[in-house]
PDB file of C-alpha atoms in Angstrom:
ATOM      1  CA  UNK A   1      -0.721 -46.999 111.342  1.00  0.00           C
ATOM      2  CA  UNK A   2       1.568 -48.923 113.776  1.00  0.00           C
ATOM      3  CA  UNK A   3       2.345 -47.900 116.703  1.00  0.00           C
ATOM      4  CA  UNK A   4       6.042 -47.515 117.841  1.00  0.00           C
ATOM      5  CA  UNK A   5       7.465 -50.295 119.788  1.00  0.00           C
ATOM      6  CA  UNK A   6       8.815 -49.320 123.081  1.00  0.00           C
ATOM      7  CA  UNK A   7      12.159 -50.624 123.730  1.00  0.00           C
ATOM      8  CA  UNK A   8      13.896 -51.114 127.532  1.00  0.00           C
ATOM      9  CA  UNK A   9      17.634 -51.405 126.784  1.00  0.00           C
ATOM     10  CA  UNK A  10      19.513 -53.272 129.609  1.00  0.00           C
ATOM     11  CA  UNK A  11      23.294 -52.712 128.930  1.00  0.00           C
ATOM     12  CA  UNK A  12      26.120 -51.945 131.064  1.00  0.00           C
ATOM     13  CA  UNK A  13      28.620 -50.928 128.426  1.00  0.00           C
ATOM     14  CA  UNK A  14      28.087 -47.281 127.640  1.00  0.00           C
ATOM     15  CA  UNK A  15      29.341 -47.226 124.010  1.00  0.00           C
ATOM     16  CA  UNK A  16      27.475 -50.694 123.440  1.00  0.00           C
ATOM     17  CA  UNK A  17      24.097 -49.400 124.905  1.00  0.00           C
ATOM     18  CA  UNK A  18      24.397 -45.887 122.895  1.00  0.00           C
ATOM     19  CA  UNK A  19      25.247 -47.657 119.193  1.00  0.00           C
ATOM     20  CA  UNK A  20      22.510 -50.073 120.183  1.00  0.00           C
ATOM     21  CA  UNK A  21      19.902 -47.252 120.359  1.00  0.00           C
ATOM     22  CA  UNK A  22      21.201 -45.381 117.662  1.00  0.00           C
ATOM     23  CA  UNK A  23      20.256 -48.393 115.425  1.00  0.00           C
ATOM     24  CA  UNK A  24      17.400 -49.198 116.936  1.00  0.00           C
ATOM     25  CA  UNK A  25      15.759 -45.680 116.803  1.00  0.00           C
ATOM     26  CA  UNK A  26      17.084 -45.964 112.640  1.00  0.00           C
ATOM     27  CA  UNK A  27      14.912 -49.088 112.627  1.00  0.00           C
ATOM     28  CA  UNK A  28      12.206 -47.098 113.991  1.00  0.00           C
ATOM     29  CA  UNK A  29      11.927 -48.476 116.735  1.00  0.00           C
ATOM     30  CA  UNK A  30      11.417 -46.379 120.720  1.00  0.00           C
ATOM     31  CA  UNK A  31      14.375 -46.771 122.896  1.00  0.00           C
ATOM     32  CA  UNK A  32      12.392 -45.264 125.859  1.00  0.00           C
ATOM     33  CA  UNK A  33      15.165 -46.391 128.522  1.00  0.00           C
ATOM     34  CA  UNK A  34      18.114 -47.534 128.752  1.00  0.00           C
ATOM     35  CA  UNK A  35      19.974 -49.321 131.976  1.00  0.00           C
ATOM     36  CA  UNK A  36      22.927 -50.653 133.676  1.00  0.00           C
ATOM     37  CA  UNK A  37      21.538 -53.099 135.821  1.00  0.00           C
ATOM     38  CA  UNK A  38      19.340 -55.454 136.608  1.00  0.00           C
ATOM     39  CA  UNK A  39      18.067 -54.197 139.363  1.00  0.00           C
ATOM     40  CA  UNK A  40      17.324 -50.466 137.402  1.00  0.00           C
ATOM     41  CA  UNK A  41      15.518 -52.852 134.592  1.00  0.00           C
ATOM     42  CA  UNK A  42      13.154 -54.233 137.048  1.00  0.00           C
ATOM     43  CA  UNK A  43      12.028 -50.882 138.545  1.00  0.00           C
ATOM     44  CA  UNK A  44      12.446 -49.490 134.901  1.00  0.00           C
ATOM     45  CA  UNK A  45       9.743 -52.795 133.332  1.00  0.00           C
ATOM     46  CA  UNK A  46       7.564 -51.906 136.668  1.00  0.00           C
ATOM     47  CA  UNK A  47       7.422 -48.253 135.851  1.00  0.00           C
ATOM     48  CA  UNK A  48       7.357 -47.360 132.267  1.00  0.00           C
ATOM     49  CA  UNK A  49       6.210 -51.024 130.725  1.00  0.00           C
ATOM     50  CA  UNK A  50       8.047 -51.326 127.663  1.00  0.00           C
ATOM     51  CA  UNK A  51       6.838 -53.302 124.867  1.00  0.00           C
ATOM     52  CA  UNK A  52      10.178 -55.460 124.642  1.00  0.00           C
ATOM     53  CA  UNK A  53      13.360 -55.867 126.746  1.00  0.00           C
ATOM     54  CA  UNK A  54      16.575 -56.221 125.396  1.00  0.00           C
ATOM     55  CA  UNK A  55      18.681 -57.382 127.982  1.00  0.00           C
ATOM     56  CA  UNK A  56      22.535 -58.114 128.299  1.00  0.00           C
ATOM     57  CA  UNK A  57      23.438 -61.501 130.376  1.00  0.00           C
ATOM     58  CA  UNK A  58      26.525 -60.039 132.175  1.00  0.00           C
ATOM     59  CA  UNK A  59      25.507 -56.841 134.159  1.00  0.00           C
ATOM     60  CA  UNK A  60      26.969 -54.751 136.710  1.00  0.00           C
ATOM     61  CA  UNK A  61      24.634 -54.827 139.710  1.00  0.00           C
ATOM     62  CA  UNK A  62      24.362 -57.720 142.032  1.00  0.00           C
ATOM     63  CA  UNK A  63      22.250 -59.547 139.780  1.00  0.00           C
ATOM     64  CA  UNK A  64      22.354 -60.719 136.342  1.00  0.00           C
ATOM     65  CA  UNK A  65      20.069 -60.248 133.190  1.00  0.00           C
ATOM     66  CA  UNK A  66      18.967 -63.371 133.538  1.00  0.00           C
ATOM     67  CA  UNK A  67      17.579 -63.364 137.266  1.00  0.00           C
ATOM     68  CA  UNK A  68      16.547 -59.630 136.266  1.00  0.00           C
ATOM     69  CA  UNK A  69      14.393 -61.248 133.449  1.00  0.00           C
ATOM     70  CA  UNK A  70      13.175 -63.631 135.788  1.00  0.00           C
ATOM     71  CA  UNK A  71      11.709 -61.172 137.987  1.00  0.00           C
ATOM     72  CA  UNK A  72      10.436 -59.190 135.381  1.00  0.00           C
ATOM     73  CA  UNK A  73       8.740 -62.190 133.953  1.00  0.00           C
ATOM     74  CA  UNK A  74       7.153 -62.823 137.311  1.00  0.00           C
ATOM     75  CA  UNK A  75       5.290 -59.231 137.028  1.00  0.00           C
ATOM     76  CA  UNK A  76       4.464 -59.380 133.710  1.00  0.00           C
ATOM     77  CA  UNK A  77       4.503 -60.583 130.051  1.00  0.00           C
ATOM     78  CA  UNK A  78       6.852 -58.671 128.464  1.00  0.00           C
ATOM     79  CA  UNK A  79       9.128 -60.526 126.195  1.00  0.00           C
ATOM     80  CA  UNK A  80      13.044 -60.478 126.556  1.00  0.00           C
ATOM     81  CA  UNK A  81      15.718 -60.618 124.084  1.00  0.00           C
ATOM     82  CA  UNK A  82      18.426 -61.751 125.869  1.00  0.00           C
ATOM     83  CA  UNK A  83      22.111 -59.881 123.619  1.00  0.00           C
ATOM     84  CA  UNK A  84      24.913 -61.404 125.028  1.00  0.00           C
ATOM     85  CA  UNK A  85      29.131 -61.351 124.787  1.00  0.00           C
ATOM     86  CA  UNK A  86      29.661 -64.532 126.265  1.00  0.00           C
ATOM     87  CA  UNK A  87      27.979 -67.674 125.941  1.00  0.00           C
ATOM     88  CA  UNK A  88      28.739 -70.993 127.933  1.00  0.00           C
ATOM     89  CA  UNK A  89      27.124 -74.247 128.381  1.00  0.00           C
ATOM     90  CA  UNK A  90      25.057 -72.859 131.721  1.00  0.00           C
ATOM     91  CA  UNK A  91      24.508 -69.704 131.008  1.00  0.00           C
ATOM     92  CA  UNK A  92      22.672 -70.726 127.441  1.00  0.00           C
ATOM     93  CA  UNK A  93      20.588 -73.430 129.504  1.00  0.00           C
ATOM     94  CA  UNK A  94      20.155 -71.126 132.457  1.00  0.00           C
ATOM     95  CA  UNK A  95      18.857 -68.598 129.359  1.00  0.00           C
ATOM     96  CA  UNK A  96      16.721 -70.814 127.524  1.00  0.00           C
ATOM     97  CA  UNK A  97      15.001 -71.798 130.981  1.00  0.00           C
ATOM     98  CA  UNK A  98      12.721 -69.066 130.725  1.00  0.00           C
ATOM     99  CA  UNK A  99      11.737 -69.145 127.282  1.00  0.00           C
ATOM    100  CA  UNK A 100      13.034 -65.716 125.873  1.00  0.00           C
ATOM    101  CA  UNK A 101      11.787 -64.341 122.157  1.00  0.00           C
ATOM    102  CA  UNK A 102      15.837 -64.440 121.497  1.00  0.00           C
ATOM    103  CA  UNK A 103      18.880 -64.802 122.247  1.00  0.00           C
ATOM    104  CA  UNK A 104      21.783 -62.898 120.465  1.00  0.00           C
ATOM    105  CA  UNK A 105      25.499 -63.059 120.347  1.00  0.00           C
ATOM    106  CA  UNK A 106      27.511 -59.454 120.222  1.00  0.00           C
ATOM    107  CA  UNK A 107      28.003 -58.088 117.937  1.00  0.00           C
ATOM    108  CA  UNK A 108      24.405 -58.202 116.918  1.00  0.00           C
ATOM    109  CA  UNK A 109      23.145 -58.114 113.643  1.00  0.00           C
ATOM    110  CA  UNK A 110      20.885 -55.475 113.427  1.00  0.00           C
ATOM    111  CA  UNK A 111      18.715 -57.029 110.620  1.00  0.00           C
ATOM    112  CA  UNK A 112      18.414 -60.059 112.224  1.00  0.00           C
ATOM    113  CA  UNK A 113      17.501 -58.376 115.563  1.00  0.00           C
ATOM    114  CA  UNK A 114      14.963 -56.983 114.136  1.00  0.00           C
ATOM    115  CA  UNK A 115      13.702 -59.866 112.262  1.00  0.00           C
ATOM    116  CA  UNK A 116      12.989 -60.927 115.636  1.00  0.00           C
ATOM    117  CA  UNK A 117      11.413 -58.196 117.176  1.00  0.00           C
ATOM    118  CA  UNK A 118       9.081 -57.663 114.208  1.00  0.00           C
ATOM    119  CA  UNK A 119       8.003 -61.645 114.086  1.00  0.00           C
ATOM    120  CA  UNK A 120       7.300 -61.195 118.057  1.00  0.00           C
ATOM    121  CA  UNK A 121       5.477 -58.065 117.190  1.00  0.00           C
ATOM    122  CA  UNK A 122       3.721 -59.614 114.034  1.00  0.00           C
ATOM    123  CA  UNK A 123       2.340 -62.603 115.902  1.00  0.00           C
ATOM    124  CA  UNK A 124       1.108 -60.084 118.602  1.00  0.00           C
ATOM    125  CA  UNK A 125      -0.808 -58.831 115.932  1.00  0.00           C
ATOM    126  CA  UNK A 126      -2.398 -61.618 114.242  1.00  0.00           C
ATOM    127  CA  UNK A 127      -3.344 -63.106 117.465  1.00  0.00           C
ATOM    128  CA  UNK A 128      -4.393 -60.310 119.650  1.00  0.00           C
ATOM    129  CA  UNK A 129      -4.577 -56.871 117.347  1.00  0.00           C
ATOM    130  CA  UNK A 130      -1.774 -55.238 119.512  1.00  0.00           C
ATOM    131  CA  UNK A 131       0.045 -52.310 117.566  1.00  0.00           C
ATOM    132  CA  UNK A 132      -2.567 -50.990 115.258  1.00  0.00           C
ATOM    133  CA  UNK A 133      -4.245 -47.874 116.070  1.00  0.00           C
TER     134      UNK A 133
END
């Protein structure tokens, strides 16, 4: 039996960050916290070590989800999906940069969202024997 996967939902939109979960938690899935800011998702990844991030570019906060999932990478290996409303030339390279599992335009696709979570997930597996109780 698998184990649920623990999601950290970075989001600054209320209604955005509440439909998210809902879908996520239909897929299965663990939305064990959800924040505004990148600041709160760095304390958040610290404290409760989720097995994913899904992380919005464009936060409130003084930093964005990208230096956020810089930091975070810095601490640790947990992957980011980087879900974003806008997308521009140096954001996407800034993005790419640090080698996310994603990176999604909104509105996301649920399916294909969690295509990618599962294929992160499903490598974990075959290569390590995470998730399996």
């Amino acid at each position: 039996m698998r184990k649920k996967i623990k999601i950290l939902e970075v989001e600054d939109e209320a209604i955005t960050a509440f439909l998210l979960a809902k879908e996520l938690s239909e897929c299965g899935y663990e939305v064990a916290s959800r924040v505004p800011t990148g600041e709160k998702a760095i304390v958040t990844a610290r404290e409760f070590k989720p097995d994913i991030i899904l992380m919005d570019i464009r936060l409130a906060g003084k930093i964005d989800g990208i230096d956020a999932a810089i930091r975070i990478k810095a601490e640790s290996d947990i992957p980011v999906i980087f879900i974003t409303g806008y997308e521009d030339r140096e954001m996407r390279e800034r993005a790419v940069a640090i080698k996310p599992w994603g990176i999604f335009i909104k509105p996301v696709e649920i399916i294909e969202l969690r295509k990618s979570i599962d294929a992160y997930f499903t490598k974990e597996v075959n290569a390590h024997g995470s998730f399996v109780q």
